Amino acid sequence: MADGQLPLDGMPRRLLQAAPSRLATYLDCPRRYRFSYLDSPSPPKGPPWGHNSLGAAVHTALANWWKLPLQERTVARSGALLDAAWLLDGYRDARQRDAAKARAREMVERYVADVDPRDEPIGVERTVALKTDHAALFGRVDRIDDRGSEGLVIVDYKTGRHVLSVDDARTSLALAVYAAGAERTLRKRCRRVELHHLPTGAVVAWEHTDEGLTRHLRRADSIAAEIAELDERYKSGVESAEADAMYPTNVSALCGWCDFNRSCVAGSAAVPPRHPWAGLDEP
Ligand code: SF4
């Protein structure tokens, strides 16, 4: 159904406003989704994660580097920007924090050394958006390159330990939504998505076909439709047992990384919370 059409009952349908992370949270664990997006007040979260602090600082440094005038986009400036963006939360102690900072600075400097500062991106931390039948999807893209006849390219920086494969780029719902959203927002074809892994310097890329991108969007739409229906029922007021049944727990190894582990009886009983620094490379 195209934008502006009405569903069969003639009532305008309210679209679920969602970043891809909202859909992904629901797929990972419906209970975590409810804790994150619906419960008010939301249950208390665990402490901040060290790997999130590191990732946020690297992203901020790279974004700010591209915002500098061309002549100031040097390797040395990238290191200074990392220092300025550094966040202190989530580390075991000052020693671990300092070691992580040195690693992050090295990551940023090495990455920037391989970049041509004249390759002006068309977007840095740019918000893109599009609508499907049931969702108004949006997302903030780390970087969007305009590579001429190749079209727009989505660049997503990764700072985690996980070694990436082409499948990570191909199957990512978020990257597909960004590509479709960039095409709609910037009015230029966008099919290529790239994951830039800062710790190794590896770039994995995927070129979506029209059909592939459409499949991703259909999937996003169908998840959004399911969520929207559940959320509407939940907001109309349900007993706590019914709410728990509507948003069941999905206990897995991921519970150790869940912000709400301490508030989730099933999850914490099965998997204790990880240390805030457990996602860092260093012990
Ligand atoms: S601890 Fe596990 S089961 Fe509980 S909300 Fe988090 S992810 Fe879901």
Coordinates of N, CA and C in Angstrom, one line a residue, residues 118-277:
R118 N 39.5 14.3 0.9 CA 38.8 15.1 -0.1 C 37.5 14.3 -0.6
D119 N 37.4 13.1 -0.1 CA 36.2 12.3 -0.5 C 35.0 12.7 0.4
E120 N 34.5 13.9 0.2 CA 33.5 14.5 1.0 C 32.2 13.6 1.1
P121 N 31.9 13.1 2.2 CA 30.6 12.3 2.3 C 29.4 13.2 2.0
I122 N 28.4 12.6 1.6 CA 27.1 13.4 1.4 C 26.4 13.5 2.7
G123 N 26.7 12.6 3.6 CA 26.0 12.6 4.9 C 26.9 12.1 6.0
V124 N 27.0 12.7 7.1 CA 27.7 12.2 8.3 C 26.7 12.2 9.5
E125 N 26.5 11.1 10.1 CA 25.4 10.9 11.1 C 24.1 11.5 10.6
R126 N 23.8 11.1 9.4 CA 22.7 11.7 8.7 C 21.4 10.8 9.0
T127 N 20.3 11.5 9.3 CA 19.1 10.8 9.5 C 18.4 10.6 8.2
V128 N 18.0 9.3 8.0 CA 17.2 9.0 6.8 C 15.9 8.3 7.2
A129 N 14.9 8.3 6.3 CA 13.6 7.8 6.7 C 12.8 7.3 5.5
L130 N 11.9 6.4 5.8 CA 11.0 6.0 4.8 C 9.8 5.3 5.5
K131 N 8.7 5.2 4.7 CA 7.5 4.6 5.3 C 7.2 3.3 4.6
T132 N 6.7 2.4 5.3 CA 6.2 1.1 4.7 C 4.7 1.2 5.1
D133 N 4.0 0.1 4.9 CA 2.5 0.1 5.2 C 2.3 0.3 6.7
H134 N 3.1 -0.3 7.5 CA 2.8 -0.2 9.0 C 3.9 0.6 9.8
A135 N 4.9 1.1 9.1 CA 6.0 1.7 9.9 C 6.5 3.0 9.3
A136 N 6.9 3.9 10.1 CA 7.7 5.0 9.7 C 9.1 4.7 10.2
L137 N 9.9 4.3 9.3 CA 11.3 3.8 9.7 C 12.3 4.9 9.6
F138 N 13.2 5.0 10.5 CA 14.2 6.1 10.4 C 15.5 5.5 11.0
G139 N 16.6 6.2 10.7 CA 17.8 5.8 11.3 C 18.9 6.8 11.0
R140 N 19.9 6.8 11.9 CA 21.0 7.8 11.7 C 22.2 7.0 11.2
V141 N 22.6 7.3 10.0 CA 23.7 6.6 9.3 C 25.0 7.2 9.7
D142 N 26.0 6.3 10.0 CA 27.3 6.9 10.3 C 27.9 7.7 9.2
R143 N 27.8 7.2 8.0 CA 28.3 8.0 6.8 C 27.6 7.5 5.6
I144 N 27.3 8.5 4.7 CA 26.8 8.1 3.4 C 27.7 8.7 2.4
D145 N 28.3 7.9 1.5 CA 29.2 8.4 0.5 C 28.4 8.4 -0.8
D146 N 28.7 9.4 -1.6 CA 28.2 9.5 -3.0 C 29.3 9.1 -3.9
R147 N 29.2 7.9 -4.5 CA 30.3 7.4 -5.3 C 30.0 7.5 -6.8
G148 N 29.4 8.6 -7.1 CA 29.1 8.9 -8.5 C 28.2 7.8 -9.2
S149 N 28.7 7.2 -10.2 CA 27.8 6.2 -11.0 C 27.5 5.0 -10.1
E150 N 28.3 4.7 -9.1 CA 28.0 3.6 -8.2 C 26.8 3.9 -7.3
G151 N 26.5 5.1 -7.2 CA 25.3 5.5 -6.4 C 25.8 5.9 -4.9
L152 N 24.8 5.9 -4.1 CA 25.1 6.2 -2.7 C 25.6 4.9 -2.0
V153 N 26.4 5.1 -1.0 CA 26.9 3.9 -0.2 C 26.7 4.2 1.2
I154 N 26.1 3.2 1.9 CA 26.0 3.3 3.4 C 27.2 2.8 4.0
V155 N 27.8 3.6 4.9 CA 29.0 3.1 5.7 C 28.7 3.1 7.1
D156 N 28.9 1.9 7.7 CA 28.6 1.7 9.1 C 29.9 1.3 9.9
Y157 N 30.3 2.1 10.8 CA 31.5 1.8 11.6 C 31.2 0.7 12.6
K158 N 32.1 -0.2 12.7 CA 32.0 -1.3 13.8 C 33.3 -1.3 14.6
T159 N 33.1 -1.4 15.9 CA 34.3 -1.3 16.8 C 34.4 -2.6 17.7
G160 N 33.5 -3.5 17.5 CA 33.4 -4.7 18.4 C 34.5 -5.7 18.0
R161 N 34.5 -6.8 18.9 CA 35.5 -7.9 18.6 C 35.0 -8.8 17.5
H162 N 33.7 -8.9 17.3 CA 33.2 -9.8 16.3 C 33.8 -9.6 14.9
V163 N 34.4 -10.6 14.4 CA 35.0 -10.5 13.0 C 33.8 -10.6 12.0
L164 N 33.8 -9.7 11.1 CA 32.6 -9.5 10.3 C 32.7 -10.3 9.0
S165 N 31.6 -10.8 8.5 CA 31.6 -11.5 7.2 C 30.6 -10.8 6.3
V166 N 30.7 -11.1 5.0 CA 29.8 -10.5 4.0 C 28.3 -10.8 4.4
D167 N 28.1 -11.9 5.0 CA 26.7 -12.2 5.5 C 26.2 -11.2 6.5
D168 N 27.1 -10.6 7.3 CA 26.7 -9.6 8.3 C 26.1 -8.4 7.5
A169 N 26.7 -8.0 6.4 CA 26.3 -6.9 5.6 C 25.0 -7.3 4.8
R170 N 25.0 -8.5 4.3 CA 23.8 -8.9 3.5 C 22.5 -9.0 4.3
T171 N 22.7 -9.6 5.5 CA 21.5 -9.9 6.2 C 21.0 -8.8 7.2
S172 N 21.8 -7.7 7.3 CA 21.4 -6.7 8.2 C 20.2 -5.9 7.8
L173 N 19.2 -6.0 8.6 CA 17.9 -5.3 8.4 C 18.2 -3.8 8.5
A174 N 19.0 -3.4 9.4 CA 19.3 -2.0 9.7 C 20.0 -1.4 8.4
L175 N 21.0 -2.1 7.9 CA 21.7 -1.5 6.7 C 20.7 -1.4 5.5
A176 N 19.9 -2.4 5.4 CA 18.9 -2.4 4.3 C 17.9 -1.2 4.4
V177 N 17.5 -1.0 5.6 CA 16.6 0.2 5.9 C 17.3 1.5 5.6
Y178 N 18.6 1.5 6.0 CA 19.4 2.8 5.8 C 19.5 3.0 4.3
A179 N 19.8 1.9 3.5 CA 20.0 2.1 2.1 C 18.7 2.6 1.4
A180 N 17.6 2.0 1.8 CA 16.3 2.4 1.2 C 15.9 3.8 1.7
G181 N 16.2 4.1 3.0 CA 15.9 5.4 3.5 C 16.8 6.5 2.9
A182 N 18.1 6.2 2.6 CA 19.0 7.1 2.0 C 18.5 7.4 0.6
E183 N 18.1 6.4 -0.1 CA 17.6 6.6 -1.5 C 16.4 7.5 -1.5
R184 N 15.5 7.3 -0.5 CA 14.3 8.1 -0.5 C 14.6 9.5 -0.1
T185 N 15.5 9.6 1.0 CA 15.7 11.0 1.5 C 16.6 11.8 0.6
L186 N 17.6 11.2 0.0 CA 18.6 11.9 -0.8 C 18.3 11.8 -2.3
R187 N 17.3 11.1 -2.7 CA 16.8 11.0 -4.1 C 17.9 10.5 -5.0
K188 N 18.6 9.5 -4.6 CA 19.6 8.9 -5.5 C 19.7 7.4 -5.1
R189 N 20.0 6.6 -6.1 CA 20.0 5.2 -6.0 C 21.0 4.8 -4.9
C190 N 20.6 3.8 -4.0 CA 21.5 3.4 -3.0 C 21.3 1.9 -2.8
R191 N 22.3 1.1 -3.2 CA 22.2 -0.4 -3.1 C 23.4 -1.0 -2.3
R192 N 24.5 -0.2 -2.2 CA 25.7 -0.8 -1.6 C 25.7 -0.4 -0.1
V193 N 26.0 -1.4 0.7 CA 26.2 -1.2 2.2 C 27.5 -1.8 2.6
E194 N 28.2 -1.0 3.5 CA 29.5 -1.5 3.9 C 29.7 -1.4 5.4
L195 N 30.3 -2.4 5.9 CA 30.7 -2.4 7.4 C 32.2 -2.2 7.4
H196 N 32.6 -1.1 8.1 CA 34.0 -0.8 8.3 C 34.4 -1.2 9.7
H197 N 35.2 -2.2 9.8 CA 35.6 -2.8 11.1 C 36.9 -2.1 11.5
L198 N 36.8 -1.2 12.5 CA 37.9 -0.3 12.9 C 39.1 -1.1 13.5
P199 N 38.8 -2.2 14.3 CA 39.9 -2.9 15.0 C 40.8 -3.6 14.0
T200 N 40.3 -4.0 12.9 CA 41.1 -4.8 11.9 C 41.3 -4.0 10.6
G201 N 40.5 -3.0 10.4 CA 40.6 -2.2 9.1 C 39.8 -2.9 8.0
A202 N 39.2 -4.1 8.3 CA 38.5 -4.8 7.2 C 37.2 -4.1 6.8
V203 N 36.9 -4.1 5.5 CA 35.6 -3.6 5.0 C 34.9 -4.8 4.4
V204 N 33.7 -5.0 4.8 CA 32.8 -6.0 4.2 C 31.6 -5.3 3.5
A205 N 31.3 -5.7 2.3 CA 30.3 -4.9 1.6 C 29.3 -5.9 0.9
W206 N 28.1 -5.3 0.7 CA 27.1 -6.1 0.0 C 26.3 -5.1 -0.9
E207 N 26.1 -5.6 -2.1 CA 25.3 -4.9 -3.1 C 23.9 -5.5 -3.1
H208 N 23.0 -4.7 -2.6 CA 21.6 -5.3 -2.7 C 21.0 -5.2 -4.1
T209 N 20.2 -6.2 -4.4 CA 19.4 -6.2 -5.6 C 18.1 -5.5 -5.2
D210 N 17.3 -5.0 -6.2 CA 16.0 -4.4 -5.9 C 15.2 -5.4 -5.1
E211 N 15.2 -6.7 -5.5 CA 14.4 -7.7 -4.9 C 14.9 -8.0 -3.4
G212 N 16.2 -8.0 -3.3 CA 16.7 -8.2 -1.9 C 16.3 -7.1 -1.0
L213 N 16.4 -5.9 -1.5 CA 16.0 -4.7 -0.6 C 14.5 -4.8 -0.3
T214 N 13.8 -5.1 -1.3 CA 12.3 -5.2 -1.1 C 12.0 -6.3 0.0
R215 N 12.7 -7.4 -0.1 CA 12.5 -8.5 0.9 C 12.7 -8.0 2.3
H216 N 13.8 -7.2 2.5 CA 14.2 -6.7 3.8 C 13.0 -5.8 4.3
L217 N 12.6 -4.9 3.3 CA 11.6 -3.9 3.7 C 10.2 -4.6 4.1
R218 N 9.9 -5.7 3.3 CA 8.7 -6.4 3.7 C 8.8 -7.1 5.0
R219 N 10.0 -7.5 5.3 CA 10.2 -8.2 6.6 C 10.1 -7.1 7.7
A220 N 10.7 -5.9 7.5 CA 10.6 -4.9 8.5 C 9.1 -4.5 8.7
D221 N 8.4 -4.4 7.6 CA 7.0 -4.0 7.7 C 6.2 -5.1 8.5
S222 N 6.5 -6.4 8.2 CA 5.7 -7.4 8.9 C 6.0 -7.4 10.4
I223 N 7.3 -7.2 10.8 CA 7.6 -7.1 12.2 C 6.9 -5.9 12.8
A224 N 7.0 -4.8 12.1 CA 6.3 -3.6 12.6 C 4.8 -3.8 12.8
A225 N 4.2 -4.5 11.9 CA 2.8 -4.7 12.0 C 2.5 -5.5 13.3
E226 N 3.3 -6.6 13.5 CA 3.1 -7.4 14.7 C 3.3 -6.6 16.0
I227 N 4.3 -5.8 16.0 CA 4.6 -5.0 17.2 C 3.5 -4.0 17.4
A228 N 3.0 -3.3 16.3 CA 2.0 -2.3 16.5 C 0.7 -2.8 17.1
E229 N 0.4 -4.0 16.6 CA -0.9 -4.6 17.1 C -0.7 -5.0 18.6
L230 N 0.4 -5.6 19.0 CA 0.7 -5.9 20.4 C 0.7 -4.6 21.3
D231 N 1.4 -3.6 20.8 CA 1.6 -2.4 21.6 C 0.2 -1.7 21.8
E232 N -0.6 -1.8 20.8 CA -1.9 -1.1 20.9 C -2.7 -1.8 22.1
R233 N -2.7 -3.2 22.0 CA -3.4 -3.9 23.1 C -2.8 -3.6 24.4
Y234 N -1.5 -3.6 24.5 CA -0.8 -3.3 25.8 C -1.1 -2.0 26.3
K235 N -1.2 -1.0 25.4 CA -1.4 0.4 25.9 C -2.9 0.6 26.3
S236 N -3.8 -0.3 25.8 CA -5.2 -0.2 26.2 C -5.4 -0.7 27.6
G237 N -4.4 -1.3 28.2 CA -4.5 -1.8 29.5 C -4.7 -3.3 29.6
V238 N -3.7 -4.0 30.1 CA -3.8 -5.5 30.3 C -3.3 -5.8 31.6
E239 N -3.7 -7.0 32.2 CA -3.2 -7.5 33.4 C -1.7 -7.9 33.2
S240 N -1.0 -7.9 34.4 CA 0.4 -8.1 34.3 C 0.7 -9.5 33.7
A241 N -0.1 -10.5 34.0 CA 0.2 -11.9 33.5 C 0.0 -11.9 32.0
E242 N -1.0 -11.2 31.6 CA -1.3 -11.1 30.1 C -0.1 -10.4 29.4
A243 N 0.3 -9.3 30.0 CA 1.4 -8.5 29.4 C 2.7 -9.4 29.3
D244 N 2.9 -10.2 30.3 CA 4.1 -11.1 30.3 C 3.9 -12.2 29.2
A245 N 2.7 -12.6 29.0 CA 2.5 -13.6 27.9 C 2.6 -12.9 26.5
M246 N 2.2 -11.7 26.4 CA 2.3 -11.0 25.1 C 3.7 -10.7 24.8
Y247 N 4.5 -10.4 25.8 CA 6.0 -10.1 25.5 C 6.8 -11.1 26.3
P248 N 6.9 -12.4 25.8 CA 7.6 -13.4 26.6 C 9.1 -13.2 26.6
T249 N 9.8 -13.8 27.6 CA 11.2 -13.7 27.7 C 11.8 -14.7 26.6
N250 N 12.9 -14.3 26.2 CA 13.7 -15.2 25.2 C 15.1 -15.4 25.8
V251 N 15.2 -16.4 26.7 CA 16.4 -16.6 27.4 C 17.5 -17.2 26.5
S252 N 18.6 -16.6 26.5 CA 19.7 -17.1 25.7 C 21.0 -16.5 26.3
A253 N 22.1 -16.8 25.6 CA 23.4 -16.3 26.1 C 23.4 -14.8 26.1
L254 N 22.5 -14.2 25.2 CA 22.5 -12.7 25.1 C 22.0 -12.1 26.4
C255 N 21.4 -12.9 27.3 CA 20.9 -12.3 28.6 C 22.0 -11.7 29.4
G256 N 23.2 -12.3 29.3 CA 24.3 -11.8 30.0 C 24.7 -10.3 29.6
W257 N 24.3 -9.9 28.4 CA 24.5 -8.6 27.9 C 23.3 -7.7 28.0
C258 N 22.3 -8.2 28.6 CA 21.0 -7.4 28.6 C 21.0 -6.3 29.7
D259 N 20.7 -5.1 29.3 CA 20.6 -4.0 30.3 C 19.7 -4.3 31.4
F260 N 18.7 -5.1 31.2 CA 17.6 -5.4 32.2 C 17.8 -6.7 32.9
N261 N 19.0 -7.3 32.8 CA 19.2 -8.6 33.3 C 18.8 -8.7 34.8
R262 N 19.2 -7.6 35.6 CA 18.9 -7.6 37.0 C 17.4 -7.5 37.3
S263 N 16.6 -7.0 36.3 CA 15.2 -6.9 36.5 C 14.4 -8.0 35.9
C264 N 15.1 -9.0 35.4 CA 14.4 -10.1 34.7 C 14.6 -11.4 35.4
V265 N 13.6 -11.9 36.0 CA 13.8 -13.1 36.8 C 14.3 -14.3 36.0
A266 N 13.7 -14.5 34.9 CA 14.1 -15.7 34.0 C 15.5 -15.5 33.5
G267 N 15.8 -14.3 33.0 CA 17.1 -14.1 32.3 C 18.2 -14.2 33.4
S268 N 18.0 -13.5 34.5 CA 19.1 -13.5 35.5 C 19.3 -14.9 36.1
A269 N 18.2 -15.6 36.2 CA 18.4 -17.0 36.8 C 19.2 -17.9 35.8
A270 N 19.0 -17.7 34.6 CA 19.7 -18.5 33.6 C 21.1 -18.0 33.3
V271 N 21.3 -16.8 33.2 CA 22.6 -16.2 32.8 C 22.9 -15.0 33.6
P272 N 24.0 -15.0 34.4 CA 24.3 -13.8 35.2 C 24.7 -12.7 34.4
P273 N 24.6 -11.4 34.8 CA 25.0 -10.3 34.0 C 26.6 -10.3 33.8
R274 N 27.0 -9.9 32.7 CA 28.4 -9.8 32.4 C 29.0 -8.6 33.1
H275 N 30.3 -8.6 33.3 CA 30.9 -7.3 33.8 C 30.8 -6.3 32.8
P276 N 30.7 -5.0 33.2 CA 30.6 -3.9 32.2 C 31.7 -3.9 31.2
W277 N 32.8 -4.4 31.5 CA 34.0 -4.3 30.7 C 34.2 -5.6 29.9

